[in-house]
CSV table of C-alpha atoms in Angstrom, one decimal:
chain,number,residue,atom,x,y,z
A,1407,MET,CA,227.7,148.0,64.8
A,1408,ASP,CA,229.9,147.1,61.8
A,1409,ASP,CA,228.6,144.8,59.0
A,1410,PHE,CA,230.7,141.8,60.1
A,1411,LEU,CA,229.4,141.9,63.7
A,1412,ALA,CA,225.9,142.5,62.3
A,1413,ALA,CA,226.1,139.5,60.0
A,1414,ARG,CA,227.3,137.3,62.9
A,1415,SER,CA,224.6,138.6,65.2
A,1416,GLN,CA,221.8,138.1,62.7
A,1417,MET,CA,223.0,134.5,62.1
A,1418,ALA,CA,223.2,133.9,65.9
A,1419,LEU,CA,219.7,135.3,66.3
A,1420,SER,CA,218.3,133.2,63.5
A,1421,LEU,CA,220.0,130.0,64.7
A,1422,GLY,CA,219.0,130.6,68.4
A,1423,PHE,CA,215.4,131.1,67.4
A,1424,HIS,CA,215.2,128.2,65.0
A,1425,ILE,CA,216.9,125.6,67.1
A,1426,ILE,CA,214.1,125.7,69.7
A,1427,PHE,CA,211.5,124.9,67.0
A,1428,SER,CA,213.8,122.3,65.5
A,1429,CYS,CA,214.2,120.5,68.9
A,1430,ILE,CA,210.4,120.5,69.5
A,1431,GLY,CA,209.7,119.4,65.9
A,1432,MET,CA,212.2,116.5,66.3
A,1433,VAL,CA,210.7,115.3,69.6
A,1434,MET,CA,207.1,116.2,70.1
A,1435,PRO,CA,205.8,113.8,67.4
A,1436,PHE,CA,207.2,110.9,69.4
A,1437,PHE,CA,205.3,112.0,72.5
A,1438,MET,CA,202.2,112.3,70.3
A,1439,ALA,CA,202.8,108.8,68.9
A,1440,VAL,CA,203.2,107.2,72.3
A,1441,ALA,CA,199.9,108.8,73.6
A,1442,HIS,CA,198.2,107.7,70.4
A,1443,TYR,CA,199.5,104.1,70.9
A,1444,TYR,CA,198.1,104.1,74.4
A,1445,TRP,CA,194.7,105.2,73.1
A,1446,LEU,CA,194.6,102.5,70.5
A,1447,ARG,CA,195.7,99.8,73.0
A,1448,THR,CA,193.5,100.9,76.0
A,1449,GLN,CA,190.7,102.9,74.4
A,1450,ASP,CA,191.2,105.4,77.2
A,1451,VAL,CA,189.8,108.5,75.6
A,1452,THR,CA,192.1,110.7,77.7
A,1453,TYR,CA,195.0,109.5,75.7
A,1454,LYS,CA,193.2,110.4,72.5
A,1455,ASN,CA,192.6,113.9,73.9
A,1456,VAL,CA,196.3,114.2,74.8
A,1457,THR,CA,197.3,113.1,71.3
A,1458,ARG,CA,195.0,115.6,69.6
A,1459,ALA,CA,196.1,118.4,71.9
A,1460,TRP,CA,199.8,117.7,71.2
A,1461,SER,CA,199.2,117.4,67.5
A,1462,LYS,CA,198.0,121.0,67.4
A,1463,GLY,CA,201.2,122.0,69.2
A,1464,VAL,CA,203.2,120.0,66.7
A,1465,ALA,CA,201.5,121.9,63.8
A,1466,ILE,CA,202.2,125.3,65.4
A,1467,PHE,CA,205.9,124.5,65.8
A,1468,PHE,CA,206.2,122.9,62.4
A,1469,ALA,CA,204.8,126.0,60.7
A,1470,THR,CA,207.0,128.3,62.7
A,1471,GLY,CA,210.1,126.1,62.2
A,1472,ALA,CA,209.5,126.0,58.4
A,1473,VAL,CA,209.5,129.8,58.3
A,1474,SER,CA,212.6,130.3,60.4
A,1475,GLY,CA,214.4,127.4,58.6
A,1476,THR,CA,213.7,128.9,55.2
A,1477,VAL,CA,215.0,132.3,56.4
A,1478,LEU,CA,218.2,130.6,57.6
A,1479,SER,CA,218.7,129.0,54.1
A,1480,PHE,CA,218.5,132.4,52.5
A,1481,GLU,CA,220.8,133.9,55.1
A,1482,LEU,CA,223.6,131.5,54.4
A,1483,GLY,CA,223.7,132.7,50.8
A,1484,LEU,CA,223.1,136.4,51.5
A,1485,LEU,CA,225.4,136.9,54.5
A,1486,TRP,CA,228.1,134.3,53.7
A,1487,PRO,CA,228.4,134.1,49.9
A,1488,LYS,CA,232.1,133.1,49.9
A,1489,PHE,CA,231.4,130.3,52.3
A,1490,MET,CA,228.5,128.9,50.2
A,1491,GLU,CA,230.5,129.3,46.9
A,1492,HIS,CA,233.1,126.9,48.1
A,1493,ALA,CA,231.3,124.8,50.7
A,1494,GLY,CA,228.0,124.4,48.9
A,1495,PRO,CA,229.2,121.7,46.5
A,1496,ILE,CA,230.9,119.8,49.3
A,1497,PHE,CA,228.2,119.6,52.1
A,1498,GLY,CA,225.2,120.2,49.9
A,1499,MET,CA,224.1,116.6,50.2
A,1500,PRO,CA,222.9,116.7,53.8
A,1501,PHE,CA,221.0,119.9,53.0
A,1502,SER,CA,219.3,118.2,50.0
A,1503,LEU,CA,218.4,115.2,52.0
A,1504,GLU,CA,217.1,117.4,54.8
A,1505,GLY,CA,214.8,119.0,52.3
A,1506,THR,CA,213.5,115.6,51.3
A,1507,ALA,CA,212.9,114.7,55.0
A,1508,PHE,CA,211.1,118.0,55.5
A,1509,PHE,CA,208.7,117.3,52.7
A,1510,ILE,CA,208.0,113.8,54.0
A,1511,GLU,CA,207.4,115.2,57.4
A,1512,ALA,CA,205.0,117.8,56.0
A,1513,ILE,CA,203.0,115.2,54.1
A,1514,ALA,CA,202.8,112.8,57.0
A,1515,LEU,CA,201.7,115.6,59.4
A,1516,GLY,CA,198.9,116.5,56.9
A,1517,PHE,CA,197.8,112.9,56.9
A,1518,PHE,CA,197.9,112.7,60.7
A,1519,LEU,CA,196.0,116.0,61.3
A,1520,TYR,CA,193.2,115.3,58.9
A,1521,GLY,CA,193.2,111.5,59.2
A,1522,TRP,CA,191.1,111.1,62.3
A,1523,ASP,CA,188.2,108.7,61.6
A,1524,ARG,CA,189.3,108.6,57.9
A,1525,PHE,CA,192.2,106.1,57.9
A,1526,ASN,CA,192.7,102.7,59.4
A,1527,PRO,CA,193.5,103.6,63.1
A,1528,TRP,CA,196.9,101.9,63.0
A,1529,PHE,CA,197.8,103.5,59.6
A,1530,HIS,CA,196.8,106.8,61.1
A,1531,TRP,CA,199.2,106.1,64.1
A,1532,PHE,CA,201.9,105.1,61.6
A,1533,THR,CA,201.7,108.5,59.9
A,1534,GLY,CA,202.4,110.1,63.3
A,1535,VAL,CA,205.5,108.0,63.7
A,1536,VAL,CA,206.7,109.0,60.2
A,1537,VAL,CA,206.4,112.7,61.3
A,1538,GLY,CA,208.7,111.9,64.2
A,1539,VAL,CA,211.2,109.8,62.3
A,1540,SER,CA,211.4,112.3,59.4
A,1541,GLY,CA,211.8,115.3,61.8
A,1542,LEU,CA,214.5,113.5,63.7
A,1543,ALA,CA,216.3,112.7,60.4
A,1544,SER,CA,216.0,116.3,59.3
A,1545,GLY,CA,217.6,117.5,62.5
A,1546,ILE,CA,220.5,115.0,62.3
A,1547,LEU,CA,221.2,116.0,58.7
A,1548,VAL,CA,221.5,119.6,59.5
A,1549,VAL,CA,223.8,118.8,62.4
A,1550,ALA,CA,225.9,116.8,59.9
A,1551,ALA,CA,226.4,120.0,57.9
A,1552,ASN,CA,227.4,121.9,61.0
A,1553,ALA,CA,229.7,119.1,62.1
A,1554,TRP,CA,231.5,119.4,58.7
A,1555,MET,CA,232.3,123.0,59.6
A,1556,ASN,CA,234.0,121.8,62.7
A,1557,SER,CA,235.7,118.8,61.0
A,1558,PRO,CA,236.0,119.5,57.3
A,1559,ALA,CA,236.3,116.4,55.2
A,1560,GLY,CA,235.6,115.1,51.7
A,1561,PHE,CA,237.9,117.4,49.7
A,1562,ASP,CA,241.5,118.3,49.1
A,1563,TYR,CA,242.4,122.0,49.7
A,1564,VAL,CA,245.3,122.8,47.3
A,1565,ASN,CA,246.4,126.3,46.5
A,1566,GLY,CA,243.1,127.8,47.5
A,1567,GLN,CA,241.1,125.3,45.4
A,1568,TYR,CA,238.7,122.7,46.7
A,1569,LEU,CA,239.4,119.5,44.7
A,1570,ASN,CA,238.5,115.8,44.7
A,1571,ILE,CA,235.1,116.5,46.4
A,1572,ASP,CA,233.5,113.5,48.1
A,1573,PRO,CA,230.0,114.5,49.4
A,1574,ILE,CA,229.6,111.2,51.3
A,1575,ALA,CA,232.8,111.6,53.2
A,1576,ALA,CA,231.9,115.2,53.9
A,1577,MET,CA,228.5,114.2,55.3
A,1578,PHE,CA,229.9,111.4,57.5
A,1579,ASN,CA,232.8,113.5,58.8
A,1580,ASP,CA,234.6,112.8,62.1
A,1581,ALA,CA,232.4,115.1,64.1
A,1582,TRP,CA,228.9,114.1,62.8
A,1583,LEU,CA,228.3,111.1,65.1
A,1584,SER,CA,229.2,112.8,68.4
A,1585,GLN,CA,227.4,116.0,67.5
A,1586,ALA,CA,224.3,114.2,66.2
A,1587,LEU,CA,224.1,112.0,69.3
A,1588,HIS,CA,224.6,114.9,71.7
A,1589,MET,CA,222.1,117.2,69.9
A,1590,THR,CA,219.4,114.4,69.7
A,1591,LEU,CA,219.6,113.7,73.4
A,1592,ALA,CA,219.6,117.4,74.1
A,1593,ALA,CA,216.5,117.8,72.1
A,1594,PHE,CA,214.7,115.0,73.9
A,1595,ALA,CA,215.8,116.3,77.3
A,1596,ALA,CA,214.9,119.9,76.6
A,1597,THR,CA,211.5,119.2,75.0
A,1598,GLY,CA,210.7,116.5,77.6
A,1599,PHE,CA,211.3,118.8,80.6
A,1600,ALA,CA,209.6,121.7,79.0
A,1601,VAL,CA,206.4,119.8,78.2
A,1602,ALA,CA,206.4,118.0,81.5
A,1603,GLY,CA,206.9,121.3,83.2
A,1604,VAL,CA,203.8,122.8,81.6
A,1605,HIS,CA,201.7,119.8,82.5
A,1606,ALA,CA,203.2,119.8,86.1
A,1607,LEU,CA,202.1,123.4,86.5
A,1608,MET,CA,198.5,122.5,85.5
A,1609,LEU,CA,198.5,119.6,88.0
A,1610,ARG,CA,199.7,121.9,90.8
A,1611,ARG,CA,196.7,124.1,89.9
A,1612,GLY,CA,194.3,121.2,90.0
A,1613,ARG,CA,193.4,121.5,86.3
A,1614,ASN,CA,192.0,118.5,84.4
A,1615,LEU,CA,194.0,116.0,86.4
A,1616,ALA,CA,193.5,112.9,84.3
A,1617,PHE,CA,194.6,114.7,81.1
A,1618,HIS,CA,197.6,116.4,82.5
A,1619,THR,CA,198.8,113.4,84.6
A,1620,ARG,CA,199.0,111.2,81.5
A,1621,ALA,CA,200.6,113.9,79.4
A,1622,PHE,CA,203.1,114.7,82.2
A,1623,ARG,CA,204.2,111.1,82.7
A,1624,ILE,CA,204.9,110.6,79.0
A,1625,ALA,CA,206.9,113.8,78.6
A,1626,ALA,CA,208.7,113.3,81.9
A,1627,ALA,CA,209.8,109.7,81.0
A,1628,PHE,CA,211.3,110.9,77.7
A,1629,GLY,CA,213.0,113.9,79.3
A,1630,ALA,CA,214.4,111.9,82.2
A,1631,VAL,CA,215.9,109.1,80.2
A,1632,ALA,CA,217.6,111.6,77.8
A,1633,ALA,CA,218.9,113.7,80.8
A,1634,LEU,CA,220.5,110.6,82.3
A,1635,LEU,CA,222.1,109.5,79.0
A,1636,GLN,CA,223.3,113.0,78.1
A,1637,PRO,CA,226.5,112.9,80.2
A,1638,LEU,CA,227.6,109.9,78.3
A,1639,SER,CA,227.3,111.7,75.0
A,1640,GLY,CA,228.9,114.7,76.5
A,1641,ASP,CA,231.9,112.7,77.5
A,1642,PHE,CA,232.1,111.3,74.0
A,1643,SER,CA,231.8,114.8,72.5
A,1644,ALA,CA,234.4,116.2,74.8
A,1645,LYS,CA,237.0,113.6,73.9
A,1646,ASP,CA,236.3,114.2,70.2
A,1647,VAL,CA,236.7,117.9,70.6
A,1648,ALA,CA,240.0,117.4,72.5
A,1649,ARG,CA,241.3,115.4,69.6
A,1650,ARG,CA,240.1,117.5,66.7
A,1651,GLN,CA,239.7,121.1,68.1
A,1652,PRO,CA,242.1,121.6,71.0
A,1653,ALA,CA,241.7,125.4,70.8
A,1654,LYS,CA,237.9,125.0,71.3
A,1655,LEU,CA,238.5,122.7,74.3
A,1656,ALA,CA,241.0,125.2,75.8
A,1657,ALA,CA,238.4,128.0,75.4
A,1658,MET,CA,235.6,126.0,76.9
A,1659,GLU,CA,237.7,125.1,79.9
A,1660,ALA,CA,239.6,128.5,80.1
A,1661,HIS,CA,242.7,126.4,79.9
A,1662,PHE,CA,245.4,129.0,79.2
A,1663,HIS,CA,248.6,126.9,79.8
A,1664,THR,CA,249.6,123.6,78.4
A,1665,GLU,CA,250.2,121.1,81.2
A,1666,LYS,CA,250.1,117.5,82.3
A,1667,SER,CA,247.5,116.5,84.9
A,1668,ALA,CA,245.4,119.5,83.9
A,1669,SER,CA,242.8,120.7,86.3
A,1670,LEU,CA,239.1,120.9,85.6
A,1671,VAL,CA,237.8,124.4,86.1
A,1672,LEU,CA,234.4,124.8,87.7
A,1673,GLY,CA,232.8,128.2,87.4
A,1674,GLY,CA,235.1,131.2,87.5
A,1675,LEU,CA,235.6,134.2,85.3
A,1676,PRO,CA,238.4,134.1,82.7
A,1677,ASN,CA,240.9,136.9,82.6
A,1678,GLU,CA,242.3,136.8,79.1
A,1679,ASP,CA,244.8,139.6,79.7
A,1680,LYS,CA,246.4,137.9,82.7
A,1681,GLN,CA,245.9,134.4,81.3
A,1682,ARG,CA,244.1,133.1,84.4
A,1683,VAL,CA,240.6,132.2,85.8
A,1684,ASP,CA,239.4,134.1,88.8
A,1685,TYR,CA,237.0,132.7,91.5
A,1686,ALA,CA,237.1,129.2,90.1
A,1687,LEU,CA,237.1,125.8,91.8
A,1688,LYS,CA,239.7,123.4,90.3
A,1689,ILE,CA,239.8,119.7,90.4
A,1690,PRO,CA,243.4,118.5,89.8
A,1691,GLY,CA,243.9,116.0,86.9
A,1692,MET,CA,240.2,115.8,86.0
A,1693,LEU,CA,240.5,117.7,82.7
A,1694,SER,CA,243.2,115.3,81.6
A,1695,PHE,CA,241.0,112.4,82.5
A,1696,LEU,CA,237.8,113.8,80.8
A,1697,ALA,CA,239.7,114.8,77.6
A,1698,HIS,CA,242.0,111.8,77.2
A,1699,GLY,CA,241.0,109.1,79.8
A,1700,ASN,CA,244.2,109.5,81.7
A,1701,PHE,CA,244.8,111.7,84.8
A,1702,GLU,CA,248.4,112.4,83.7
A,1703,GLN,CA,247.9,113.2,80.0
A,1704,GLU,CA,249.0,116.6,78.7
A,1705,VAL,CA,246.2,118.9,77.6
A,1706,THR,CA,246.9,121.6,75.1
A,1707,GLY,CA,246.4,125.1,76.3
A,1708,LEU,CA,245.8,128.4,74.4
A,1709,ASP,CA,249.5,129.1,74.7
A,1710,ARG,CA,250.1,126.5,72.0
A,1711,ILE,CA,247.6,128.3,69.7
A,1712,ALA,CA,248.8,131.2,67.5
A,1713,PRO,CA,247.2,134.4,68.8
A,1714,GLU,CA,245.4,135.1,65.6
A,1715,ASN,CA,243.8,131.6,65.7
A,1716,ARG,CA,242.6,131.7,69.3
A,1717,PRO,CA,238.8,131.7,69.9
A,1718,PRO,CA,237.3,134.1,72.5
A,1719,VAL,CA,237.4,132.5,76.0
A,1720,VAL,CA,234.9,134.3,78.2
A,1721,VAL,CA,231.8,133.5,76.1
A,1722,PRO,CA,232.5,129.8,75.4
A,1723,HIS,CA,233.6,129.2,79.0
A,1724,ILE,CA,230.5,130.7,80.6
A,1725,ALA,CA,228.2,129.1,78.1
A,1726,PHE,CA,229.9,125.7,78.7
A,1727,GLN,CA,229.5,126.0,82.5
A,1728,LEU,CA,225.9,127.0,82.1
A,1729,MET,CA,225.2,124.0,79.8
A,1730,VAL,CA,226.9,121.5,82.2
A,1731,GLY,CA,225.3,123.0,85.2
A,1732,LEU,CA,221.7,122.9,83.8
A,1733,GLY,CA,222.4,119.4,82.5
A,1734,THR,CA,223.5,118.3,85.9
A,1735,LEU,CA,220.3,119.8,87.4
A,1736,MET,CA,218.1,118.0,85.0
A,1737,MET,CA,220.0,114.7,85.6
A,1738,GLY,CA,219.4,115.1,89.3
A,1739,ILE,CA,215.6,115.7,88.8
A,1740,ALA,CA,215.5,112.7,86.5
A,1741,ALA,CA,217.1,110.5,89.1
A,1742,VAL,CA,214.6,111.6,91.7
A,1743,TYR,CA,211.7,111.0,89.2
A,1744,PHE,CA,212.9,107.4,88.5
A,1745,LEU,CA,213.3,106.8,92.3
A,1746,ALA,CA,209.7,107.9,92.7
A,1747,LEU,CA,208.6,105.5,90.0
A,1748,TRP,CA,210.6,102.6,91.5
A,1749,ARG,CA,210.2,103.0,95.3
A,1750,LYS,CA,208.4,106.2,96.2
A,1751,LYS,CA,205.0,106.1,94.4
A,1752,GLN,CA,203.6,108.7,96.7
A,1753,TRP,CA,206.1,111.3,95.4
A,1754,LEU,CA,204.5,111.2,91.9
A,1755,THR,CA,201.6,113.3,93.1
A,1756,SER,CA,203.5,115.5,95.5
A,1757,ARG,CA,203.6,119.3,94.9
A,1758,TRP,CA,207.4,119.4,95.5
A,1759,LEU,CA,208.2,116.9,92.7
A,1760,LEU,CA,205.9,118.7,90.3
A,1761,GLY,CA,207.5,122.0,91.4
A,1762,LEU,CA,210.9,120.7,90.4
A,1763,PHE,CA,209.7,120.0,86.9
A,1764,VAL,CA,208.0,123.4,86.7
A,1765,ALA,CA,211.2,125.1,87.8
A,1766,ALA,CA,213.2,123.1,85.2
A,1767,THR,CA,210.8,124.0,82.3
A,1768,PRO,CA,213.2,126.3,80.5
A,1769,ALA,CA,216.4,124.6,81.7
A,1770,GLY,CA,216.8,122.3,78.7
A,1771,PHE,CA,216.4,125.0,76.1
A,1772,ILE,CA,218.8,127.3,77.9
A,1773,ALA,CA,221.3,124.5,77.9
A,1774,VAL,CA,220.7,123.9,74.2
A,1775,GLU,CA,221.3,127.6,73.4
A,1776,ALA,CA,224.5,127.6,75.6
A,1777,GLY,CA,225.7,124.4,73.8
A,1778,TRP,CA,225.3,126.0,70.4
A,1779,THR,CA,227.1,129.1,71.6
A,1780,VAL,CA,230.0,126.9,72.6
A,1781,THR,CA,230.0,125.1,69.3
A,1782,GLU,CA,229.9,128.3,67.2
A,1783,VAL,CA,231.9,130.8,69.2
A,1784,GLY,CA,234.5,128.1,70.2
A,1785,ARG,CA,235.2,127.5,66.5
A,1786,GLN,CA,236.1,131.2,65.8
A,1787,PRO,CA,237.9,132.7,64.0
A,1788,TRP,CA,237.1,129.9,61.5
A,1789,ILE,CA,233.8,129.4,59.6
A,1790,ILE,CA,235.4,126.2,58.2
A,1791,ASN,CA,237.8,125.0,60.9
A,1792,GLY,CA,241.4,125.5,59.8
A,1793,VAL,CA,240.4,126.3,56.2
A,1794,MET,CA,238.3,129.5,55.8
A,1795,ARG,CA,238.1,132.4,58.3
A,1796,THR,CA,234.7,133.9,59.2
A,1797,ALA,CA,235.8,137.4,58.2
A,1798,ASP,CA,236.7,136.2,54.7
A,1799,ALA,CA,233.3,134.6,54.2
A,1800,VAL,CA,231.1,137.6,55.0
A,1801,THR,CA,229.2,139.5,52.3
A,1802,PRO,CA,230.7,142.8,51.1
A,1803,MET,CA,227.2,144.2,50.8
A,1804,PRO,CA,226.8,147.3,53.1
A,1805,GLY,CA,223.9,148.0,55.5
A,1806,ILE,CA,223.8,144.6,57.2
A,1807,ALA,CA,223.1,146.2,60.5
A,1808,TYR,CA,219.7,147.4,59.3
A,1809,SER,CA,218.9,143.8,58.2
A,1810,PHE,CA,219.8,142.6,61.7
A,1811,TYR,CA,217.5,145.2,63.3
A,1812,LEU,CA,214.6,144.2,61.0
A,1813,PHE,CA,215.0,140.5,61.6
A,1814,THR,CA,215.2,141.0,65.3
A,1815,ALA,CA,211.8,142.7,65.2
A,1816,VAL,CA,210.4,140.0,63.0
A,1817,TYR,CA,211.6,137.2,65.3
A,1818,LEU,CA,210.4,139.0,68.4
A,1819,SER,CA,207.0,139.4,66.9
A,1820,LEU,CA,206.9,135.8,65.8
A,1821,SER,CA,207.9,134.7,69.3
A,1822,LEU,CA,205.0,136.6,70.8
A,1823,VAL,CA,202.5,135.0,68.3
A,1824,VAL,CA,203.8,131.5,69.1
A,1825,ILE,CA,203.6,132.2,72.9
A,1826,PHE,CA,200.0,133.5,72.4
A,1827,LEU,CA,198.9,130.5,70.4
A,1828,LEU,CA,200.4,128.0,72.9
A,1829,TYR,CA,199.0,129.8,75.8
A,1830,ARG,CA,195.5,129.7,74.2
A,1831,GLN,CA,195.9,126.1,73.4
A,1832,ILE,CA,196.9,125.2,77.0
A,1833,ARG,CA,194.1,127.3,78.5
A,1834,MET,CA,191.5,125.7,76.1
A,1835,VAL,CA,192.4,122.1,77.0
A,1836,PRO,CA,189.8,121.6,79.7
A,1837,GLU,CA,187.0,123.0,77.4
A,1838,LEU,CA,188.1,121.1,74.2
A,1839,TYR,CA,189.0,117.8,75.8
A,1840,ASP,CA,186.7,117.0,78.7
A,1841,VAL,CA,187.3,113.8,80.7
A,1842,PRO,CA,184.4,111.5,80.0
A,1843,ALA,CA,182.1,110.4,82.7
A,1844,GLY,CA,183.3,107.4,84.6
A,1845,THR,CA,187.0,108.0,84.0
A,1846,PRO,CA,188.9,107.8,87.3
A,1847,GLU,CA,190.7,111.0,88.3
A,1848,PRO,CA,194.2,110.8,89.8
A,1849,GLU,CA,194.8,112.2,93.2
A,1850,PRO,CA,195.5,115.9,93.2
A,1851,ALA,CA,199.0,117.0,94.0
A,1852,HIS,CA,199.7,117.3,97.7
A,1853,ALA,CA,202.5,118.6,99.8
């Protein structure tokens, strides 16, 4: 493995690991706050138990996310020094604000974890809300920095010099709104389905029914709403990418030839040598409509992109298909869940509906990873779109491959530790949070 590939692989590994904890850190505090609110309003102690159990999960993911996020900050400087030399002064503002949001989140989480029976109950609840809001702000600010890489703004590039820097314009670049909206909904959908899936599994096993029923319904509601809204943000993002990054859209869709009334490709395996997609289903005119709102509009293909500026096709296309497919699956489950809430109450305790959520537990996070793969690989060969190539930004320091192997081992070890801690937390729920006498138990799941 050469140093350039090792640097890219290490960054991909770090981002892929960190993004899971970022999503959970953005979303879980809101689940926690909702359960806490129900406890304060109803005095149903089961909601208090759910809140305390989730708060421990939030603490685990916050600590792990802080470590992996710190590593990423160092990697930007160590692996991509040319990039940071020029880009740092331009998009440093969202990173600085993200640091502020992170400190607020840490302080608020400390207040929440140690504030039980010490603060006014509603002030205590408010600290939990602050954890969620600051975590969400932190995630959006990081996405703004990534959006700048896709849509550079806030400077003039003259003779290799970055002049007239405007950090505000850089932060609120053309891509930030669509990416922030899409990523936020993805985080809520992924985390909602993952948490709901864990509690659905416990319900299918007949474990602590009151506890897991309340937890499942809160998480499922968040995840289902986000899954139903996600196609709207996806359409917004696709039209934005078609306007700003036609090469990325062409790679995502494996669209080799510029044409009017372009077909939407479903599935298939791109053949870059022969400039075609094998084994695909094509819907005539649909790509033109999705990209431009017109079935007849011309869609730029890779044939209009200089060969040295073309992104890879196979990886972005497969990742995009995977993201859309899993998003559609989650949207379907969400529709069934809301139908159950509206007209088919008996479905809510059925084993088959709970089984759907169990099966979809990893779907959201796989879709998130696939989406980030599309974003990053689809931008290649640029680290700053149209301005700086990734190969020109990498460190000249040798031996990066050994660093990649080391970090791979560290992240795998950290993953095992997190899995163990979460498994122990889930298994200990019945012992730590017993349902008080007199609390009605929901019906067990049935076929």
